[in-house]
PDB file of C-alpha atoms in Angstrom:
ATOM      1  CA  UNK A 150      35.628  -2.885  22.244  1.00  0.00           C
ATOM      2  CA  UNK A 151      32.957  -4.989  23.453  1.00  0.00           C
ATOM      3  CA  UNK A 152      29.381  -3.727  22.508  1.00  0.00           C
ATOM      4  CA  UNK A 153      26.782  -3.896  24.718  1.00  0.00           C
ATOM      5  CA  UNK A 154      23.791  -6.129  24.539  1.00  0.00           C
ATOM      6  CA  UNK A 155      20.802  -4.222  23.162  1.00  0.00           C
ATOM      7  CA  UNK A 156      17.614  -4.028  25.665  1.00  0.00           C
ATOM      8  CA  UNK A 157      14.815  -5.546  24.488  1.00  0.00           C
ATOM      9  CA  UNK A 158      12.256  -3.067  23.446  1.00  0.00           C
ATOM     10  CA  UNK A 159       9.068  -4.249  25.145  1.00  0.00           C
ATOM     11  CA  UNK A 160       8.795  -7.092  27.582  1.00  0.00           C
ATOM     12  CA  UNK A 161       6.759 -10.465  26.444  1.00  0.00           C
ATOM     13  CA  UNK A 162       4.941 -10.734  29.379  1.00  0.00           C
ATOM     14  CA  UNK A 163       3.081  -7.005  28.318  1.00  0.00           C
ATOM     15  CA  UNK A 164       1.110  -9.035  25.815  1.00  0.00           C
ATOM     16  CA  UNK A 165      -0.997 -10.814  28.813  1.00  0.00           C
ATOM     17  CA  UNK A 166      -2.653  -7.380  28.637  1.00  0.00           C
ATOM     18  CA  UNK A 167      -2.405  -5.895  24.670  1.00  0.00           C
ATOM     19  CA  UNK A 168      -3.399  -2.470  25.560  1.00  0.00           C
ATOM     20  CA  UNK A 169      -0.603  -2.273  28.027  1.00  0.00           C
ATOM     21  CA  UNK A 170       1.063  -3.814  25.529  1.00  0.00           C
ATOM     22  CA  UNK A 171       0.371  -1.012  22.751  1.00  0.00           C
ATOM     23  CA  UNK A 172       0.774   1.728  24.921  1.00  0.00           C
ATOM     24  CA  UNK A 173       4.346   0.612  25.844  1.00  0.00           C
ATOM     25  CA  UNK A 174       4.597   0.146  21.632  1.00  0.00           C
ATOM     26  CA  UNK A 175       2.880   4.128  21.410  1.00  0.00           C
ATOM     27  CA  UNK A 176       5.764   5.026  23.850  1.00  0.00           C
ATOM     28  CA  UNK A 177       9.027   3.782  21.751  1.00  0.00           C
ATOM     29  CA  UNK A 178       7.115   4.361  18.308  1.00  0.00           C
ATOM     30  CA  UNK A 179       7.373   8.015  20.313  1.00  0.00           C
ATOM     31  CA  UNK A 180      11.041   7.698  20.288  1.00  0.00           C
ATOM     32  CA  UNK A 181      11.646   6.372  16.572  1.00  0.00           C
ATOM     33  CA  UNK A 182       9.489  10.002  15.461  1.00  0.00           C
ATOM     34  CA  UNK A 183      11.541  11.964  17.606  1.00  0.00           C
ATOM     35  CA  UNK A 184      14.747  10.371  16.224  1.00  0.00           C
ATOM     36  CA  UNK A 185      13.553  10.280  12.594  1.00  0.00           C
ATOM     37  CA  UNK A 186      12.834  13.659  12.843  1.00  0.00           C
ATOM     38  CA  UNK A 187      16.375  14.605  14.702  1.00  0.00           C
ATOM     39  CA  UNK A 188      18.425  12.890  11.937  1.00  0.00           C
ATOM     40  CA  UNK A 189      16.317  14.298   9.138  1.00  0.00           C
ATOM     41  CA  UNK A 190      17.574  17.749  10.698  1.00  0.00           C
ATOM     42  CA  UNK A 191      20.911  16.172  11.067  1.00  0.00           C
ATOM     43  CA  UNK A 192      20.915  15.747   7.161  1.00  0.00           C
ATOM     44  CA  UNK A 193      19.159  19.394   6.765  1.00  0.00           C
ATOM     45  CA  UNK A 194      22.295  20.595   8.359  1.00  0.00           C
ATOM     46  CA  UNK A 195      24.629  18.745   6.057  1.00  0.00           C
ATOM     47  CA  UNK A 196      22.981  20.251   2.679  1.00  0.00           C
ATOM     48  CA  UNK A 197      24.478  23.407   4.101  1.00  0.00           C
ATOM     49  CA  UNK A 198      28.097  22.151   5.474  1.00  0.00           C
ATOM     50  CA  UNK A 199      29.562  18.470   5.653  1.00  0.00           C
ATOM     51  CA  UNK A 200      30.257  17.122   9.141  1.00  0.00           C
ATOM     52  CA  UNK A 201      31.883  14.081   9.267  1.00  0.00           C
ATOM     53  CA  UNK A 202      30.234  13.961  13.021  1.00  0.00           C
ATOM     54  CA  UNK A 203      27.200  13.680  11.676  1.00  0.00           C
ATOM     55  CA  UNK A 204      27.654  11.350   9.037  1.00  0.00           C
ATOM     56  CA  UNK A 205      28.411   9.036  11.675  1.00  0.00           C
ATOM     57  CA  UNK A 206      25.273  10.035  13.994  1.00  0.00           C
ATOM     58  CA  UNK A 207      23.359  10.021  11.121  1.00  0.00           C
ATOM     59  CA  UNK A 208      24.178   6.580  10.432  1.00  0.00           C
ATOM     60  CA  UNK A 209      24.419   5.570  13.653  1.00  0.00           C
ATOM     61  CA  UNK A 210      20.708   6.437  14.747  1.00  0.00           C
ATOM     62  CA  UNK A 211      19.714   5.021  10.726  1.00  0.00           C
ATOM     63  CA  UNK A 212      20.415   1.723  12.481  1.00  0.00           C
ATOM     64  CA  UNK A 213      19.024   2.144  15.803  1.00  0.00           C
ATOM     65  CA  UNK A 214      15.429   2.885  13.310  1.00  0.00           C
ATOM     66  CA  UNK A 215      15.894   0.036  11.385  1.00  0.00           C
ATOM     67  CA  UNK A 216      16.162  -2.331  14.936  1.00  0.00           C
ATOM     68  CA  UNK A 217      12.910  -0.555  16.027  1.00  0.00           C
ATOM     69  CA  UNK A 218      11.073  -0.838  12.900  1.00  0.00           C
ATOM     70  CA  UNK A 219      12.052  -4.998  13.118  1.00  0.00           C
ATOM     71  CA  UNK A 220      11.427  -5.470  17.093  1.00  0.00           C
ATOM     72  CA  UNK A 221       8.146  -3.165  16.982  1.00  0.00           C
ATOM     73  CA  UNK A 222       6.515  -4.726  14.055  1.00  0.00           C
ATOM     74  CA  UNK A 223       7.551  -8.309  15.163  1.00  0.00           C
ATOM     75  CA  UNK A 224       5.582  -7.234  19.023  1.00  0.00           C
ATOM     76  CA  UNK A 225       2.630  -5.612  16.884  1.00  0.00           C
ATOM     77  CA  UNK A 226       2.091  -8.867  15.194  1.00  0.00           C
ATOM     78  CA  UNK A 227       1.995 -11.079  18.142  1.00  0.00           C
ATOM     79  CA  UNK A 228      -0.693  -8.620  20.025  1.00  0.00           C
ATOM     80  CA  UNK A 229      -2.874  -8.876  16.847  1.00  0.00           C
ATOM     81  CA  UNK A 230      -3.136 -12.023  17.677  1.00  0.00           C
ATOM     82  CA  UNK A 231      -4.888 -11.275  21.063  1.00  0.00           C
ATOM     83  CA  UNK A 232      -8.776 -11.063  21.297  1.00  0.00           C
ATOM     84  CA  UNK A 233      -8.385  -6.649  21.325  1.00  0.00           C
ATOM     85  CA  UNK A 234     -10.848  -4.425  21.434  1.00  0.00           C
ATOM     86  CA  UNK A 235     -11.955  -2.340  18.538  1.00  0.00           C
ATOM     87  CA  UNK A 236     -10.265   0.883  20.211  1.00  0.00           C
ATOM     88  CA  UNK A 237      -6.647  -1.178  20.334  1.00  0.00           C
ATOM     89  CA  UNK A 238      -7.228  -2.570  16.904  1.00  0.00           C
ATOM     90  CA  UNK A 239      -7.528   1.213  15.734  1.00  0.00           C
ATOM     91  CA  UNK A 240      -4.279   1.957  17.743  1.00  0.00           C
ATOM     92  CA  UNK A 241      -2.993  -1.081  16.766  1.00  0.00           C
ATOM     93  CA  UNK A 242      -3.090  -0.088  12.740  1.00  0.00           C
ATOM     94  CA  UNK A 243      -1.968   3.410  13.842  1.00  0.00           C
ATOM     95  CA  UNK A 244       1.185   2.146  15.279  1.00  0.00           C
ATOM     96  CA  UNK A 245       1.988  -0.178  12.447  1.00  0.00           C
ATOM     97  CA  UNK A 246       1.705   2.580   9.507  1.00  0.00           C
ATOM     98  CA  UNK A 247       3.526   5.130  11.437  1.00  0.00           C
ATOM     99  CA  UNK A 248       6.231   2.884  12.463  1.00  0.00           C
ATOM    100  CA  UNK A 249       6.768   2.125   8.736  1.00  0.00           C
ATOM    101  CA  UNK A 250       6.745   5.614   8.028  1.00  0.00           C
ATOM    102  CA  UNK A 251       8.801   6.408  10.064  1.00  0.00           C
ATOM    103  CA  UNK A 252      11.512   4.110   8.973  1.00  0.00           C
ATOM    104  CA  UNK A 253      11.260   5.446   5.661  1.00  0.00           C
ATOM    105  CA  UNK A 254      11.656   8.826   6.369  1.00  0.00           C
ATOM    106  CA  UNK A 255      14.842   7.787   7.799  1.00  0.00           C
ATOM    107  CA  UNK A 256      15.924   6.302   4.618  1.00  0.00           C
ATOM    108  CA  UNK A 257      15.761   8.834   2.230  1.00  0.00           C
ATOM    109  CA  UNK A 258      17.984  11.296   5.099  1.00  0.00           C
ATOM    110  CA  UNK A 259      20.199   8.778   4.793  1.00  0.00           C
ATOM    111  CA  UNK A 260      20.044   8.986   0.602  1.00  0.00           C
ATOM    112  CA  UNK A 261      20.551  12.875   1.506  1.00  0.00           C
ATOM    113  CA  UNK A 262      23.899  12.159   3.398  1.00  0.00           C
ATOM    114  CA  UNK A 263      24.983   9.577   0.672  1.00  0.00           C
ATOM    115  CA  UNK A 264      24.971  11.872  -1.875  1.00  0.00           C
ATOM    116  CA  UNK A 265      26.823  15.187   0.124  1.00  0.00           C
ATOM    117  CA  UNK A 266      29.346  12.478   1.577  1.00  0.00           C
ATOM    118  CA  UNK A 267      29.995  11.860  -2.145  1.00  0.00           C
ATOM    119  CA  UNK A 268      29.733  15.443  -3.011  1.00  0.00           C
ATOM    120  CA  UNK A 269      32.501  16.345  -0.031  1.00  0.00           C
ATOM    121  CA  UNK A 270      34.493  13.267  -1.316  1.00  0.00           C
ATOM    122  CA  UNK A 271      34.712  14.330  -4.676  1.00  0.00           C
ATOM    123  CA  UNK A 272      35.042  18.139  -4.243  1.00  0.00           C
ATOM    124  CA  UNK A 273      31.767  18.897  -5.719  1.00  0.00           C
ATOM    125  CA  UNK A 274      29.683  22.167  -5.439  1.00  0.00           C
ATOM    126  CA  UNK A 275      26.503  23.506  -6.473  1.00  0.00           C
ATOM    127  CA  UNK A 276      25.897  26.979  -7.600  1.00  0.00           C
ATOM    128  CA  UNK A 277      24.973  29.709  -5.194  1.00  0.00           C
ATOM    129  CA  UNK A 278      21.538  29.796  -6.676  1.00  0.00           C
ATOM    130  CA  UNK A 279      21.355  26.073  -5.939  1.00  0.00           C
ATOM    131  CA  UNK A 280      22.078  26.447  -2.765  1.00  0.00           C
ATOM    132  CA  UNK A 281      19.302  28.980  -1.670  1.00  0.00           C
ATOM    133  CA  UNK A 282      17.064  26.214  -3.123  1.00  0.00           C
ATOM    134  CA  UNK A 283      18.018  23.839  -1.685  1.00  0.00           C
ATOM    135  CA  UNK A 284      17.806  25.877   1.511  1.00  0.00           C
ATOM    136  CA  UNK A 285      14.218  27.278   0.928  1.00  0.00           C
ATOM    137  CA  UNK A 286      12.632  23.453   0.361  1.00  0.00           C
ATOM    138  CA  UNK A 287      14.719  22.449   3.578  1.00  0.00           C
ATOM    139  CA  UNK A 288      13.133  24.797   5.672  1.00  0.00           C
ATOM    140  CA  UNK A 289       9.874  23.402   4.736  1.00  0.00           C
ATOM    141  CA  UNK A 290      10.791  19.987   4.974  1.00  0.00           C
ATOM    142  CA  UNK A 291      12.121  20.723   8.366  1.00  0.00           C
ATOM    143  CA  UNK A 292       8.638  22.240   9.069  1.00  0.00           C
ATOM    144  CA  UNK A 293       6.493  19.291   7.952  1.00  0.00           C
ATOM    145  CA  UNK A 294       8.950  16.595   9.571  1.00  0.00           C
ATOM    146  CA  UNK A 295       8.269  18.750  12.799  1.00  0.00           C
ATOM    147  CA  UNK A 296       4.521  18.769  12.340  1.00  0.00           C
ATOM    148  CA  UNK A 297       3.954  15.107  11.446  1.00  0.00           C
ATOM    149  CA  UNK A 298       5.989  13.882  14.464  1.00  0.00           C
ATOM    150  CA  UNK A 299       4.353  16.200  16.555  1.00  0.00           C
ATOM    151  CA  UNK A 300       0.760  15.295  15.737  1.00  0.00           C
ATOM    152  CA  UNK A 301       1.751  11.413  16.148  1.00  0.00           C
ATOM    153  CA  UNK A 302       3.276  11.855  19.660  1.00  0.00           C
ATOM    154  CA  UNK A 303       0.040  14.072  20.585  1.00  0.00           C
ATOM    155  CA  UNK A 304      -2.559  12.248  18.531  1.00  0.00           C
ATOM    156  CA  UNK A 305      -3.717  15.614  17.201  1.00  0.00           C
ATOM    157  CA  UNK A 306      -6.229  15.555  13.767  1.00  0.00           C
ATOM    158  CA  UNK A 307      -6.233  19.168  13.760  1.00  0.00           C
ATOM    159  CA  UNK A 308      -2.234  19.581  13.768  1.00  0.00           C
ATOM    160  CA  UNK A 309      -2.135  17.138  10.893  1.00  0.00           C
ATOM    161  CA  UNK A 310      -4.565  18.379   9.155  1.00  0.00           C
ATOM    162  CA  UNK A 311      -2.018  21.104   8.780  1.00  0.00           C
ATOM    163  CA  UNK A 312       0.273  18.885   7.000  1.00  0.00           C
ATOM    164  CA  UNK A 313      -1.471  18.170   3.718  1.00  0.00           C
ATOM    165  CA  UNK A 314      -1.363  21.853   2.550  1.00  0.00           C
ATOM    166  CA  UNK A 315       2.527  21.584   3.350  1.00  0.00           C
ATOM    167  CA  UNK A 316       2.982  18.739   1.376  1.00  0.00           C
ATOM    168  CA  UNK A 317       1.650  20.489  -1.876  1.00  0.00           C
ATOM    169  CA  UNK A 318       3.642  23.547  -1.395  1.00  0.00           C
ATOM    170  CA  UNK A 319       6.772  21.221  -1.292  1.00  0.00           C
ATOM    171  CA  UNK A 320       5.392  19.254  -4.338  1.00  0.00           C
ATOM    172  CA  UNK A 321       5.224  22.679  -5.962  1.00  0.00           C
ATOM    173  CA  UNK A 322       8.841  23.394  -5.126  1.00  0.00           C
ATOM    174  CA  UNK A 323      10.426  20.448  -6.045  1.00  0.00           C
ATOM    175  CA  UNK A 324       8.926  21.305  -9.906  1.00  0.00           C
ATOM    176  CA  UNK A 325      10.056  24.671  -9.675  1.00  0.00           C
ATOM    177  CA  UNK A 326      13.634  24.158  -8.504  1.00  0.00           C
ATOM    178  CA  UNK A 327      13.714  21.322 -11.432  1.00  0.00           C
ATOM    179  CA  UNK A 328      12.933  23.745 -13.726  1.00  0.00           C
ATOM    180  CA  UNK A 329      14.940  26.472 -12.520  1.00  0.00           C
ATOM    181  CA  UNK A 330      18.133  23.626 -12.183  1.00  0.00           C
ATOM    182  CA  UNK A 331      17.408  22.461 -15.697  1.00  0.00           C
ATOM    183  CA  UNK A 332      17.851  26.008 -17.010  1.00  0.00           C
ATOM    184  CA  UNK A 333      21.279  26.567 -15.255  1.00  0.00           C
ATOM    185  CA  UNK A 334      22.085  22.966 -16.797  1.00  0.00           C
ATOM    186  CA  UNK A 335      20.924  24.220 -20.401  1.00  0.00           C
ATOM    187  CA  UNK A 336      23.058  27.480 -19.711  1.00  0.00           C
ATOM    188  CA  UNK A 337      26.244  25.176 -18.892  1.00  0.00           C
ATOM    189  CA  UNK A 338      26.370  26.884 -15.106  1.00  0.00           C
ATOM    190  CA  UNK A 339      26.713  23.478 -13.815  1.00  0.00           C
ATOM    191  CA  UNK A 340      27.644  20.390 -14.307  1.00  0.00           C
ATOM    192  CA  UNK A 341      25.691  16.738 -16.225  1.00  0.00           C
ATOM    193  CA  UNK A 342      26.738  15.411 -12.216  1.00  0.00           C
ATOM    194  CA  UNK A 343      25.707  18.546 -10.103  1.00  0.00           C
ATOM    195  CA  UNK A 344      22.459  18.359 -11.944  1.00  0.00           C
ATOM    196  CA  UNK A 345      21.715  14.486 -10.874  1.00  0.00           C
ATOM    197  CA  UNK A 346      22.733  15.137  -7.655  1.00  0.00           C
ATOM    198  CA  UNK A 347      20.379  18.284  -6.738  1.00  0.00           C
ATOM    199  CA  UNK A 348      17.847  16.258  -8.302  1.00  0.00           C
ATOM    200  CA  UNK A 349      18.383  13.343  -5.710  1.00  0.00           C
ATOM    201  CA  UNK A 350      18.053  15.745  -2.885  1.00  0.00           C
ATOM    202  CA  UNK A 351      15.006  17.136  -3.803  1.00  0.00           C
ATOM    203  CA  UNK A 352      13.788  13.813  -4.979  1.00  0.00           C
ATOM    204  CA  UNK A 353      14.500  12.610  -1.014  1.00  0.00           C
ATOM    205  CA  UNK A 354      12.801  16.078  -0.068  1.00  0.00           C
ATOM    206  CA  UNK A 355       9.596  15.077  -1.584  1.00  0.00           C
ATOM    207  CA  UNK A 356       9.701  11.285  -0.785  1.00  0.00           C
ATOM    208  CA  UNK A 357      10.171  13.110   2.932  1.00  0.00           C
ATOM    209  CA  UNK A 358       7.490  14.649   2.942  1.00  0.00           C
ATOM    210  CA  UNK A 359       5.181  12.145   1.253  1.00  0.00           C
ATOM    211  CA  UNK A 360       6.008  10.325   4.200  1.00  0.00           C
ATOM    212  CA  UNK A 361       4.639  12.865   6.504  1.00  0.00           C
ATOM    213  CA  UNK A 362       1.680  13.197   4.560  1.00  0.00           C
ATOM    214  CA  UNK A 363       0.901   9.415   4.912  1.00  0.00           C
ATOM    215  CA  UNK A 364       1.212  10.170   8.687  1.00  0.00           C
ATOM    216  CA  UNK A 365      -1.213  12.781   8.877  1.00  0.00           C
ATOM    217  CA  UNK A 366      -3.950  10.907   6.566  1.00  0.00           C
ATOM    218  CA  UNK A 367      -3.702   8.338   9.101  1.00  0.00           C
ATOM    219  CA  UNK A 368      -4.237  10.089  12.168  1.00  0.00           C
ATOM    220  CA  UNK A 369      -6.982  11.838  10.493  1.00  0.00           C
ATOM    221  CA  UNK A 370      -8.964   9.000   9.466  1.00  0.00           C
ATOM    222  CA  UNK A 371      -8.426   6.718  12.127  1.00  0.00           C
ATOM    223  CA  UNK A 372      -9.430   9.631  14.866  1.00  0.00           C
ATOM    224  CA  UNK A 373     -12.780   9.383  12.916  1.00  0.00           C
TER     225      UNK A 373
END
């Protein structure tokens, strides 16, 4: 099957005028949240039950982030090359952290589907306890990948100021659930495996939310 050519993200000739040009940039970094965000919920969905449907979105849209990540850094660096304004150097440093960001958060939902399409490979299953866990921290990783993405698209200090507080609570989860994990370990109610594997995921939970955190601090600083 012949794949089609992909359209090129934003057109050379924007850069004769760089905040035309960013704004065009604000409006597919726009679309890489909004898709970071829908595969992190893609991979939320596959802590509870593997689809092999969405392992293939999943890594399907994983690649369409890495291609914007490339294009919209590579079009970032030839506009800061333009004589810009101090307002579109400001949005100019916005767009380049987020976009990064962004990309990462991708990455570690794609470390989360790794490890349950090894887990449905190999027949392996946490504990009911586990599970509940792992379902609690999801919610509020769902919650803060929500936030972020939604300040960034709005440009809204107050929303992520909202974020920070998030972030600790899921800091503060990931060391309980270790602890609670490494007494089930200690009582032989799970496995050497299940144990390195539930500490991935809510390794990737954290690293998710660190991301979102980084987000926030930079559309709070920069607004000021």
């Amino acid at each position: 099957k012949k794949e089609d050519k992909p359209e090129t993200l934003v057109d050379e000739r924007f850069l004769m005028t760089p905040s035309y040009a960013i704004e065009k940039v604000k409006e597919k970094s726009d679309s890489m949240g909004l898709l970071a965000r829908d595969n992190i919920n893609l991979c939320l969905d596959l802590i509870k039950k593997y689809s092999h449907n969405n392992d293939e979105l999943i890594s399907k849209n994983e690649k369409t982030l890495d291609r914007l990540e490339d294009e919209l850094e590579t079009y970032l660096v030839k506009i800061s090359s333009m004589d810009l304004s101090i307002d579109d150097s400001i949005k100019l440093s916005k767009l380049s952290h987020s976009i990064s960001n962004f990309e990462r958060i991708g990455d570690y939902g794609v470390n989360i589907l790794k490890i349950k399409r090894r887990m449905h490979q190999n027949k392996v299953h946490f504990t009911q306890d586990a599970n509940r866990e792992l379902e609690i921290m999801s919610r509020a990783v769902q919650e803060i990948t929500e936030k972020a993405i939604d300040a960034f698209i709005k440009d809204d200090a107050k929303l992520a100021a909202e974020i920070e507080p998030l972030e600790q609570v899921i800091n503060n989860l990931k060391e309980e659930l270790r602890a609670r994990h490494s007494k089930r370990l200690q009582d032989n109610e799970c496995t050497i495996e299940n144990g390195m594997l539930f500490f991935d995921i809510i390794n990737s939970f954290e690293r998710i939310a660190d991301h979102c955190s980084n987000l926030a601090v930079c559309i709070i600083e920069l607004s000021n």
